[in-house]
Amino acid sequence: MDSDALLGGLNASQLEAVTTPRSPVAVLAGAGSGKTRVLTRRIAWRIATEETDPARVLALTFTRKAAAELRHRLRALGLRDEVTAGTFHGVALLQLRQRWAERNIAPPTLLNRKTRFVARLLSSSSGRTRRVDALDVVAELDWARARLVGPGDYAAAAAAAGRTPPIPAEQIGELLARYQQEKQRKRLVDFDDLLMLALRDLRTDPHYAEAMRWRYRHLYVDEFQDVNPLQYELLSQWRGSRPDLFVVGDPNQAIYGWNGADPNLLRGFVRRESGATVIELSDNYRSSPQVLTLAASLVRGKAMTANRSDGPVPTITAHPDDRAEAEGIADRLREAHSVAGAWSDQAVLVRTNAQLVLIEQVLAEASIPTRLRGGSGPLATPEVRTELKVLAGPGVDLAAALGDLDDRLAEPLPTETVAAIERRANLAAFARLVQDYLASDPLPTGPGLEAWIGTLQAGDVHVDDDAVDLVTFHAAKGLEWDVVHLAGLEEGFVPIAYAVTGAQLAEEKRLLYVAITRARSELHLSWSAERTFTNTPVSRRASPHLGPLADAIARLGVGPAHRIDWRAQLAKSRRSLAAAAPPAVNGPNAGGAGEATATTEGESAAVFEALRRWRQRRARAADVPPHVVFTDHTLRAIATAQPATKARLASMPGMRPAKLQRYGDDLLRVIAQQGGSTRQLGR
């Protein structure tokens, strides 16, 4: 490797981070500042200048994908596999396997069904008659162990952190002790045990610890803001008293406190580490100045410097309901696609998995290809898979089963935990789809439902195919797109409803910052004034973060120099929608000579049913689900307006040019025939 070549293309701050001889070092690397580039260049440069032995380097990160990326970049710089690069859990397991082999100890069995294991502990506990989901309990056990909280300290620690356990805190503490005891009795270990056992070996055997520290003399940690106390203790044992530690992180992207991460480990680096050097990377190479202006309005500290050219001014749009929002997103996706040329250059980001269901459905109706990134989406979650398996069984009365599901969703939650709320949202989204299916198929069956839902899933789209990415805010971290659409920016989502403490609300703001900084050039934000939950429309309010974001847009020279009046914007949005649809009149002669009277509710209903029968025939002929032809939402709008010309028909929601060309004449014929029949019957 050429050491000088490794420094090529670095800015002044990056160059300092790569070459500084001082240790320890903390690099505060803002979004898009090239942190992974700096990390890998420093490793390679120090090896090229013979400051370090590659066999003595340990580079740590948090996911297998990130570790693979580190190894790939190091190979591209001329290093093969001399450097150990992996996750905390992977390196700990490697250490333990070598230890067990040296001592001729049979390795314990890895517990790969933790939820089922905990569920059995819950069912065997006396005095617990209330139904509790094991997933909620597992989340609390994981948090306690990540924070090094023992059974007797859980109640106080959970209260201090503002957590809401699914069962009394004292019982969580007792269960934590039993969980550990049962695993030991059965010689089982979970992933946290890998870290704890590796830590125990280092603490209890000084000679062994010194041998490990000799092996790993130079330590590097990526995404240091995501380290939890357990991982930090293990890192400290690997390091010992040696100063050679290089960490990279961004306090503004600390979004995993709910899972045990402690961003204060990065913020307090200088206070803890004697003689520490802190270097800030403030040049952003990802996003346009306009995107960075919005991002800077959410976080404290120095704004990042853009190195990209100007892009479009971000937009904020209010919609009357969630379907209108999804259809608006579809329109913007098409508009951007006509310019960008690739669907994969765009992404739709939301706060929760459940929000993806309607968006995915509407985009499928619009023939826009999609794929789910960073997860399988709400329709593939365990609770929805279980429910679908029941409903798809032979001889199931789907209407009755949906009624039962609605009744269960109407019951108060046994516990208002994060996981419980998320699962209910996923099931509510699923129930809404079942209702849509029952409304669209005159002969509904369980297998029919399963096949219909299969047409809405994006999981069969290959990762390399040209498709719009549908991603949650959390799963979007580390990814980027030219055009990003942030949807559902409402109270209850952004910030999430269960965020109540100052720390939780601050993390929610950082999560929005992460979502915004995924955009390279174009950014669109939206929210809806009404959203359907469990088949019930609920009024919504704009996220409180939209005010500062609107002010930031105003500073870009667009819009009034004050906070956006969301009520006025919503009223304007509704007026625009009303203007797009012609006045509701009777029959094909509306707007021409003769008398025009308002369409009655009965006439609209009759036209709607005629349109549904027509849609069913067209869907069967094309061998596609009915919603692919038109949704009920579009048919109701057509039935109410009863347009007499293609020009008016084109203004209907969900009416794409291709569909207008394919179905326009048929629709006008159905409207004319049914409208005339209805008036004859009414005389």
XYZ file of C-alpha atoms in Angstrom:
683
model
C 0.000 0.000 0.000
C 1.143 3.529 -0.822
C 0.732 5.592 2.362
C 0.587 8.876 0.428
C -2.087 7.552 -1.911
C -4.221 6.657 1.119
C -4.391 10.358 2.011
C -5.576 11.448 -1.415
C -8.962 13.161 -1.588
C -9.269 13.774 2.159
C -10.318 17.176 3.480
C -8.397 18.841 6.318
C -10.475 17.311 9.143
C -10.453 13.851 7.581
C -6.702 14.095 7.055
C -6.187 14.997 10.716
C -8.360 12.087 11.827
C -6.419 9.614 9.663
C -2.902 10.763 10.582
C -3.039 12.135 14.124
C -0.453 10.328 16.285
C -2.381 11.014 19.472
C -4.594 8.480 21.209
C -7.296 7.950 22.222
C -9.269 9.670 19.453
C -12.984 10.354 19.068
C -14.201 11.468 15.661
C -17.587 13.199 15.712
C -18.734 12.416 12.204
C -21.970 14.031 11.094
C -24.302 12.434 8.576
C -22.686 12.021 5.163
C -19.249 13.157 6.360
C -17.345 10.037 5.264
C -16.877 8.374 8.659
C -16.347 4.844 7.314
C -13.865 6.206 4.817
C -11.900 7.856 7.625
C -12.013 4.736 9.797
C -10.731 2.394 7.084
C -8.154 4.884 5.770
C -6.709 5.317 9.286
C -6.359 1.560 9.733
C -4.726 1.173 6.312
C -2.476 4.248 6.667
C -1.117 3.214 10.056
C -0.378 -0.256 8.696
C 1.244 1.187 5.562
C 3.485 3.425 7.682
C 4.294 0.442 9.933
C 2.799 2.080 13.004
C 0.634 -0.967 13.603
C 0.673 -4.682 12.863
C -2.496 -5.692 10.952
C -2.755 -8.900 12.992
C -3.081 -6.764 16.144
C -5.981 -4.619 14.881
C -9.579 -5.132 16.066
C -12.331 -3.140 14.296
C -15.778 -3.397 15.858
C -19.231 -2.492 14.639
C -22.811 -3.592 15.318
C -24.202 -5.544 12.381
C -22.899 -8.272 10.109
C -23.612 -6.059 7.114
C -21.530 -3.201 8.562
C -18.707 -5.593 9.444
C -18.743 -7.010 5.906
C -18.576 -3.467 4.523
C -15.537 -2.722 6.715
C -13.765 -5.832 5.466
C -14.667 -5.037 1.862
C -13.272 -1.514 2.111
C -10.075 -2.700 3.795
C -9.521 -5.246 1.016
C -10.070 -2.497 -1.559
C -7.309 -0.513 0.162
C -4.866 -3.407 -0.182
C -5.420 -5.300 3.064
C -6.579 -8.851 2.819
C -7.881 -10.593 5.923
C -5.126 -9.778 8.429
C -7.352 -7.291 10.301
C -10.048 -8.683 12.596
C -13.270 -6.825 11.757
C -16.554 -7.986 13.227
C -19.437 -7.356 15.568
C -19.114 -7.300 19.344
C -21.042 -10.580 19.530
C -19.028 -12.220 16.754
C -15.660 -11.391 18.307
C -16.883 -12.447 21.759
C -18.042 -15.793 20.365
C -14.663 -16.306 18.669
C -12.923 -15.637 21.978
C -15.194 -18.042 23.865
C -14.837 -20.869 21.335
C -11.060 -20.670 21.540
C -11.276 -20.629 25.338
C -13.598 -23.619 25.438
C -11.416 -25.552 22.997
C -8.286 -24.877 25.051
C -10.024 -26.165 28.183
C -11.766 -29.062 26.420
C -15.184 -27.700 27.421
C -18.230 -28.629 25.352
C -19.792 -25.356 24.117
C -23.257 -24.571 25.489
C -26.265 -24.452 23.191
C -27.290 -21.109 21.728
C -30.843 -20.154 22.712
C -32.466 -19.186 19.427
C -36.081 -19.054 20.637
C -35.823 -16.664 23.530
C -39.449 -15.501 23.328
C -40.812 -19.041 23.634
C -38.426 -19.745 26.509
C -39.601 -16.642 28.399
C -43.249 -17.435 27.604
C -42.884 -20.762 29.434
C -41.406 -18.968 32.438
C -44.347 -16.588 32.444
C -46.933 -19.362 32.223
C -45.344 -21.213 35.138
C -45.310 -18.130 37.378
C -47.914 -18.301 40.109
C -50.300 -15.434 40.627
C -50.150 -14.155 37.028
C -53.569 -14.466 35.470
C -53.334 -11.424 33.199
C -52.336 -12.146 29.617
C -48.874 -10.749 28.916
C -46.968 -10.944 25.655
C -43.563 -12.547 26.102
C -42.066 -10.200 23.502
C -42.637 -7.254 25.838
C -40.939 -9.052 28.702
C -37.996 -10.067 26.502
C -37.512 -6.414 25.547
C -37.200 -5.485 29.228
C -34.804 -8.348 29.969
C -32.617 -7.339 27.030
C -32.600 -3.690 28.089
C -31.650 -4.566 31.681
C -28.786 -6.806 30.625
C -27.484 -4.305 28.051
C -27.417 -1.698 30.820
C -25.793 -4.103 33.323
C -28.841 -3.863 35.566
C -29.204 -6.764 37.983
C -32.492 -8.321 39.140
C -32.579 -6.346 42.377
C -31.890 -3.034 40.651
C -34.313 -3.308 37.756
C -37.256 -1.464 39.355
C -35.227 1.624 40.243
C -33.361 1.655 36.921
C -36.542 1.282 34.867
C -38.245 4.092 36.781
C -35.241 6.375 36.280
C -35.246 5.634 32.538
C -38.986 6.237 32.186
C -39.707 2.692 31.026
C -43.160 1.129 31.283
C -42.723 -2.606 31.905
C -45.513 -4.984 30.860
C -45.792 -6.414 34.390
C -44.824 -4.882 37.751
C -41.155 -3.961 37.835
C -40.495 -6.195 40.832
C -41.776 -9.172 38.868
C -39.479 -8.300 35.954
C -36.573 -8.382 38.399
C -37.659 -11.785 39.687
C -38.110 -13.078 36.150
C -34.656 -11.810 35.181
C -33.149 -13.917 37.972
C -35.195 -16.985 36.985
C -34.293 -16.525 33.326
C -30.610 -16.627 34.148
C -30.993 -19.621 36.453
C -32.994 -21.666 33.926
C -30.488 -21.029 31.161
C -27.599 -22.076 33.367
C -29.441 -25.213 34.452
C -30.033 -26.219 30.815
C -26.610 -25.003 29.572
C -28.161 -22.461 27.228
C -26.724 -19.067 26.266
C -28.280 -16.119 24.433
C -26.471 -13.361 22.550
C -26.037 -11.174 25.618
C -24.503 -14.154 27.432
C -21.767 -14.239 24.794
C -20.717 -10.747 25.858
C -21.126 -11.467 29.562
C -19.145 -14.709 29.463
C -16.342 -13.104 27.470
C -16.306 -10.243 29.989
C -16.256 -12.676 32.927
C -13.256 -14.567 31.531
C -11.283 -11.362 31.093
C -12.143 -10.088 34.555
C -11.392 -13.299 36.438
C -8.200 -14.424 34.658
C -5.553 -11.640 34.492
C -3.104 -13.764 32.473
C -5.750 -14.608 29.902
C -6.837 -10.963 29.767
C -3.284 -9.807 29.116
C -2.931 -12.333 26.298
C -6.091 -10.975 24.648
C -4.825 -7.395 25.050
C -1.533 -8.377 23.455
C -3.430 -9.827 20.517
C -5.718 -6.803 20.057
C -3.476 -3.797 20.647
C -5.207 -1.319 18.336
C -8.956 -0.888 18.780
C -11.397 0.822 16.407
C -15.143 1.213 16.989
C -17.659 2.425 14.410
C -21.050 3.961 15.360
C -19.829 4.534 18.914
C -23.045 6.389 19.826
C -24.802 2.993 19.706
C -22.567 1.264 22.292
C -24.375 0.016 25.394
C -22.768 -0.316 28.856
C -22.250 -4.078 28.522
C -20.411 -3.659 25.212
C -18.399 -0.778 26.648
C -17.247 -2.880 29.598
C -16.129 -5.646 27.253
C -14.318 -3.096 25.084
C -12.579 -1.731 28.190
C -11.384 -5.214 29.135
C -10.036 -5.873 25.634
C -8.253 -2.555 25.782
C -6.890 -2.604 29.332
C -4.686 0.414 30.089
C -3.534 0.886 26.507
C -4.396 4.297 24.994
C -4.774 3.106 21.410
C -8.511 3.537 20.873
C -10.151 5.194 17.867
C -13.933 5.677 17.874
C -16.243 7.221 15.303
C -19.795 8.323 15.983
C -22.442 11.008 15.732
C -24.398 12.140 18.815
C -27.136 13.413 16.498
C -27.727 9.874 15.209
C -28.088 8.182 18.615
C -31.450 6.440 18.112
C -31.191 3.179 20.065
C -31.506 4.302 23.684
C -34.755 2.321 23.928
C -32.685 -0.799 23.284
C -30.020 -0.099 25.896
C -27.524 2.072 23.971
C -25.973 4.938 25.934
C -25.010 7.951 23.761
C -23.399 9.561 26.818
C -20.491 7.163 26.333
C -19.626 9.205 23.227
C -20.600 12.585 24.647
C -18.487 12.027 27.755
C -15.468 10.629 25.914
C -13.186 13.581 26.740
C -14.132 13.570 30.414
C -13.392 9.859 30.737
C -10.290 9.613 28.585
C -7.208 11.461 29.769
C -5.507 13.299 26.921
C -8.238 12.412 24.412
C -8.335 14.078 21.003
C -11.703 15.013 19.509
C -11.964 15.745 15.788
C -15.171 16.941 14.168
C -16.102 16.158 10.580
C -18.520 18.870 9.541
C -18.383 18.596 5.737
C -21.346 16.747 4.286
C -20.869 14.985 0.943
C -24.316 13.423 0.703
C -27.062 16.030 0.847
C -27.920 19.292 -0.863
C -27.686 22.586 1.077
C -31.489 22.689 1.170
C -31.754 19.286 2.855
C -29.041 20.194 5.359
C -30.860 23.417 6.243
C -33.860 21.387 7.354
C -31.708 18.881 9.230
C -29.887 21.670 11.093
C -33.204 23.042 12.394
C -33.674 19.891 14.485
C -30.329 19.559 16.249
C -28.032 21.726 18.267
C -24.495 22.579 17.312
C -22.741 23.702 14.182
C -24.572 23.161 10.901
C -22.831 20.902 8.411
C -21.248 22.352 5.279
C -22.732 21.072 2.040
C -20.418 19.901 -0.737
C -23.179 19.122 -3.209
C -24.812 21.611 -5.531
C -28.184 23.180 -4.807
C -31.243 20.984 -4.984
C -34.989 21.649 -4.944
C -36.461 23.328 -1.881
C -38.054 20.657 0.364
C -41.840 20.590 0.521
C -44.369 20.058 3.318
C -47.840 18.925 2.285
C -51.000 18.425 4.344
C -53.572 15.858 3.171
C -57.175 15.342 4.306
C -56.657 11.619 5.023
C -54.077 8.841 4.872
C -55.223 7.480 1.524
C -54.998 10.920 -0.047
C -51.506 11.176 1.404
C -50.491 7.837 -0.097
C -51.920 8.835 -3.480
C -50.074 12.154 -3.250
C -46.852 10.265 -2.610
C -47.570 8.105 -5.660
C -47.925 11.245 -7.779
C -44.631 12.672 -6.498
C -42.878 9.350 -7.076
C -44.039 9.326 -10.684
C -43.028 12.943 -11.189
C -39.537 12.351 -9.771
C -39.211 9.091 -11.720
C -39.866 10.877 -14.998
C -36.795 13.019 -14.253
C -34.500 10.640 -12.334
C -35.200 7.595 -14.486
C -34.895 4.945 -11.746
C -37.407 3.946 -9.084
C -34.561 2.753 -6.850
C -33.331 6.335 -6.486
C -36.380 7.023 -4.305
C -37.623 5.894 -0.900
C -40.680 6.371 1.286
C -39.795 6.553 4.984
C -42.244 6.180 7.902
C -41.938 5.917 11.662
C -43.649 2.520 12.137
C -44.024 -0.658 10.100
C -47.821 -0.454 10.229
C -47.801 2.763 8.200
C -46.261 0.927 5.256
C -49.331 -1.228 4.592
C -51.599 1.404 3.042
C -48.714 3.068 1.210
C -47.613 -0.258 -0.264
C -51.179 -1.015 -1.306
C -51.729 2.348 -3.010
C -48.390 2.165 -4.826
C -49.287 -1.325 -6.047
C -52.571 0.049 -7.366
C -50.577 2.746 -9.163
C -48.276 0.077 -10.685
C -45.251 1.532 -8.907
C -42.743 -1.240 -8.013
C -41.740 -1.353 -4.349
C -39.579 -3.351 -1.976
C -39.281 -3.408 1.799
C -35.819 -2.593 3.135
C -34.344 -3.323 6.543
C -37.190 -5.615 7.536
C -40.068 -7.658 6.235
C -42.822 -5.133 6.893
C -45.950 -5.413 9.035
C -47.623 -8.118 6.943
C -44.715 -10.471 7.646
C -44.551 -9.887 11.394
C -45.253 -12.905 13.653
C -48.582 -11.565 14.919
C -49.924 -10.927 11.406
C -48.583 -14.219 10.021
C -50.338 -16.058 12.834
C -53.610 -14.206 12.198
C -53.401 -14.777 8.433
C -52.769 -18.489 8.960
C -56.004 -18.724 10.948
C -58.058 -16.698 8.482
C -56.649 -18.528 5.447
C -57.715 -21.912 6.806
C -60.424 -23.983 5.089
C -64.037 -23.137 5.873
C -63.294 -19.965 7.843
C -66.051 -17.339 7.904
C -63.919 -14.306 7.074
C -66.554 -11.760 8.060
C -66.999 -13.376 11.463
C -63.235 -13.737 11.903
C -62.759 -10.052 11.061
C -65.420 -9.140 13.597
C -63.595 -11.176 16.228
C -60.316 -9.454 15.366
C -61.971 -6.028 15.577
C -63.374 -6.937 19.002
C -59.928 -7.959 20.234
C -58.395 -4.760 18.889
C -61.064 -2.747 20.703
C -60.093 -4.257 24.064
C -57.717 -2.213 26.260
C -54.100 -3.254 25.923
C -52.883 -5.384 28.859
C -49.840 -3.126 28.856
C -48.926 0.046 26.963
C -45.420 -1.085 26.001
C -43.685 -0.138 22.784
C -43.870 -3.663 21.408
C -47.546 -4.081 22.336
C -48.538 -0.815 20.652
C -46.560 -1.726 17.543
C -48.156 -5.186 17.329
C -51.635 -3.718 17.714
C -50.891 -1.235 14.933
C -49.706 -4.075 12.679
C -52.860 -6.098 13.374
C -55.071 -3.041 12.837
C -53.444 -2.458 9.461
C -54.030 -6.123 8.631
C -57.698 -5.876 9.669
C -58.142 -2.933 7.333
C -56.786 -4.993 4.446
C -59.136 -7.864 5.265
C -62.031 -5.426 5.142
C -60.832 -4.148 1.750
C -60.645 -7.715 0.496
C -64.195 -8.530 1.673
C -65.455 -5.405 -0.082
C -63.755 -6.282 -3.362
C -64.369 -10.034 -3.699
C -68.034 -11.168 -3.995
C -66.988 -14.745 -3.107
C -64.355 -14.258 -0.395
C -62.390 -17.254 0.866
C -59.409 -17.786 3.146
C -57.111 -18.861 0.294
C -58.427 -15.933 -1.739
C -57.464 -13.545 1.042
C -53.998 -15.059 1.242
C -53.506 -14.738 -2.523
C -54.844 -11.179 -2.525
C -52.491 -10.074 0.235
C -49.677 -11.754 -1.655
C -50.238 -9.309 -4.492
C -49.626 -6.414 -2.097
C -46.337 -7.670 -0.701
C -43.027 -6.346 -1.992
C -40.921 -9.133 -0.572
C -40.643 -10.956 -3.880
C -38.936 -7.960 -5.527
C -35.249 -8.750 -5.821
C -32.953 -6.321 -4.028
C -31.304 -5.424 -7.331
C -34.572 -4.752 -9.134
C -35.621 -1.189 -9.918
C -38.122 -0.432 -7.162
C -39.011 2.256 -4.645
C -37.739 1.390 -1.170
C -40.269 1.376 1.686
C -38.402 1.799 4.962
C -38.925 2.732 8.591
C -36.864 5.572 10.031
C -34.766 3.148 12.085
C -34.090 0.790 9.187
C -33.091 3.707 6.941
C -29.999 4.481 9.002
C -26.896 3.958 6.888
C -28.841 4.195 3.611
C -29.360 7.102 1.199
C -31.412 8.014 -1.880
C -31.657 10.894 -4.336
C -35.317 11.516 -3.466
C -36.844 10.827 -0.054
C -40.528 11.060 0.896
C -41.233 11.249 4.657
C -44.846 10.284 5.366
C -47.126 10.397 8.403
C -45.409 13.298 10.192
C -48.098 13.591 12.844
C -48.306 13.648 16.617
C -48.318 10.063 17.793
C -45.861 9.013 15.093
C -43.319 11.851 15.153
C -42.716 11.848 18.050
C -44.089 8.389 18.775
C -46.920 8.324 21.300
C -45.047 6.436 24.006
C -42.129 8.898 24.078
C -42.811 10.941 27.217
C -39.524 11.613 29.002
C -37.080 14.293 27.923
C -34.571 11.669 26.813
C -37.184 9.787 24.778
C -38.430 12.938 23.051
C -34.858 13.988 22.271
C -34.225 10.587 20.695
C -37.361 10.940 18.578
C -36.062 14.266 17.264
C -32.723 12.657 16.416
C -34.589 9.882 14.613
C -36.307 12.465 12.406
C -32.894 14.018 11.769
C -31.621 10.625 10.605
C -34.608 10.256 8.270
C -34.133 13.720 6.738
C -30.418 13.215 6.147
C -31.051 10.119 4.024
C -31.943 12.450 1.119
C -29.258 13.472 -1.347
C -31.168 16.011 -3.397
C -34.937 16.086 -3.019
C -37.046 15.875 0.146
C -40.828 15.808 0.519
C -42.619 15.736 3.888
C -46.311 15.002 4.374
C -48.974 14.368 6.992
C -52.712 13.696 7.016
C -55.462 15.291 9.083
C -57.329 11.999 9.358
C -56.000 8.464 9.630
C -57.899 5.184 9.902
C -57.098 2.908 12.850
C -59.001 -0.356 13.291
C -61.471 0.789 10.625
C -62.164 4.016 12.539
C -61.181 7.443 11.129
C -59.279 9.452 13.727
C -58.427 13.157 13.535
C -54.695 13.883 13.570
C -52.482 16.874 14.250
C -49.265 17.825 12.518
C -46.019 16.864 14.208
C -44.692 19.675 16.405
C -41.404 19.338 14.509
C -43.030 20.581 11.311
C -43.077 24.138 12.664
C -39.266 24.492 12.861
C -38.952 22.669 9.548
C -41.382 25.115 7.921
C -39.359 28.004 9.337
C -36.235 26.476 7.796
C -37.990 26.320 4.431
C -38.957 29.962 4.824
C -35.307 30.832 5.417
C -34.549 29.279 2.056
C -36.647 32.059 0.539
C -39.827 30.096 -0.009
C -43.102 30.737 1.742
C -43.976 33.205 4.500
C -41.321 34.043 7.057
C -43.341 32.548 9.875
C -44.622 29.189 10.976
C -47.019 27.476 8.622
C -50.674 27.685 9.692
C -51.549 23.997 9.400
C -55.287 24.560 9.630
C -55.118 27.033 6.771
C -52.990 24.650 4.744
C -55.386 21.784 5.354
C -58.337 23.945 4.343
C -56.462 24.904 1.182
C -55.734 21.233 0.498
C -59.401 20.352 0.847
C -60.443 23.249 -1.409
C -57.966 22.007 -4.026
C -59.431 18.529 -3.879
C -62.953 19.896 -4.169
C -61.962 22.051 -7.117
C -60.424 19.070 -8.877
C -63.764 17.247 -8.782
C -66.703 18.763 -10.700
C -69.978 19.517 -8.895
C -72.067 16.411 -8.331
C -74.856 16.434 -10.914
C -77.201 13.971 -12.529
C -76.247 12.101 -15.635
C -74.283 12.697 -18.773
C -75.931 15.991 -19.692
C -74.587 17.880 -16.684
C -72.846 21.082 -17.612
C -74.744 21.289 -20.920
C -78.168 22.611 -21.782
C -81.062 21.724 -19.609
C -81.705 21.477 -15.889
C -79.048 19.912 -13.591
C -80.012 18.747 -10.119
C -77.746 17.542 -7.307
C -76.948 13.839 -7.232
C -78.784 12.124 -4.394
C -77.146 9.690 -1.988
C -79.218 6.871 -3.442
C -78.180 7.652 -6.987
C -74.493 7.717 -5.991
C -74.838 4.381 -4.231
C -76.486 2.815 -7.280
C -73.773 4.088 -9.617
C -71.105 2.901 -7.180
C -72.558 -0.637 -7.149
C -72.745 -0.643 -10.957
C -69.106 0.427 -11.128
C -68.107 -2.343 -8.694
C -69.868 -4.956 -10.832
C -68.068 -3.612 -13.911
C -64.733 -3.685 -12.043
C -65.277 -7.304 -11.018
C -65.826 -8.332 -14.636
C -62.708 -6.519 -15.822
C -60.604 -7.956 -12.987
C -61.688 -11.530 -13.767
C -60.985 -11.047 -17.457
C -57.484 -9.767 -16.679
C -56.913 -12.335 -13.877
C -55.998 -9.616 -11.368
C -57.449 -8.592 -7.990
C -60.236 -5.973 -8.313
C -58.256 -3.236 -6.547
C -55.657 -3.366 -9.334
C -58.335 -2.069 -11.727
C -59.611 0.660 -9.376
C -59.950 1.018 -5.619
C -63.253 1.610 -3.845
C -61.971 5.095 -3.028
C -61.722 5.963 -6.731
C -65.062 4.354 -7.618
C -66.868 6.256 -4.849
C -65.434 9.533 -6.093
C -66.577 8.721 -9.635
C -70.031 7.679 -8.418
C -70.451 10.936 -6.496
C -69.208 13.235 -9.282
C -70.634 11.215 -12.222
C -68.358 12.909 -14.779
C -69.698 13.043 -18.332
C -66.428 13.552 -20.187
C -62.930 12.090 -20.126
C -61.575 15.497 -19.164
C -63.618 15.463 -15.971
C -62.942 11.777 -15.428
C -59.205 12.541 -15.510
C -59.575 14.681 -12.369
C -60.795 11.782 -10.244
C -58.416 10.572 -7.477
C -56.417 7.534 -8.566
C -57.151 8.103 -12.263
C -53.796 7.646 -13.996
C -53.395 8.448 -17.724
C -52.933 4.775 -18.612
C -56.109 3.823 -16.738
C -58.042 6.677 -18.317
C -57.056 5.465 -21.755
C -57.820 1.819 -20.923
C -61.061 2.194 -18.982
C -62.381 5.715 -19.704
C -64.992 4.817 -22.319
C -66.294 1.913 -20.211
C -66.634 4.092 -17.126
C -68.548 6.819 -18.973
C -70.868 4.183 -20.459
C -71.610 2.667 -17.001
C -72.260 6.115 -15.537
C -74.593 7.058 -18.380
C -76.519 3.775 -18.271
C -76.842 3.610 -14.505
C -77.561 7.310 -14.164
C -80.384 7.083 -16.664
C -81.821 3.956 -15.044
C -81.764 5.552 -11.621
C -83.620 8.655 -12.827
C -86.239 6.527 -14.586
C -86.850 4.527 -11.405
C -87.116 7.722 -9.393
C -89.914 9.192 -11.510
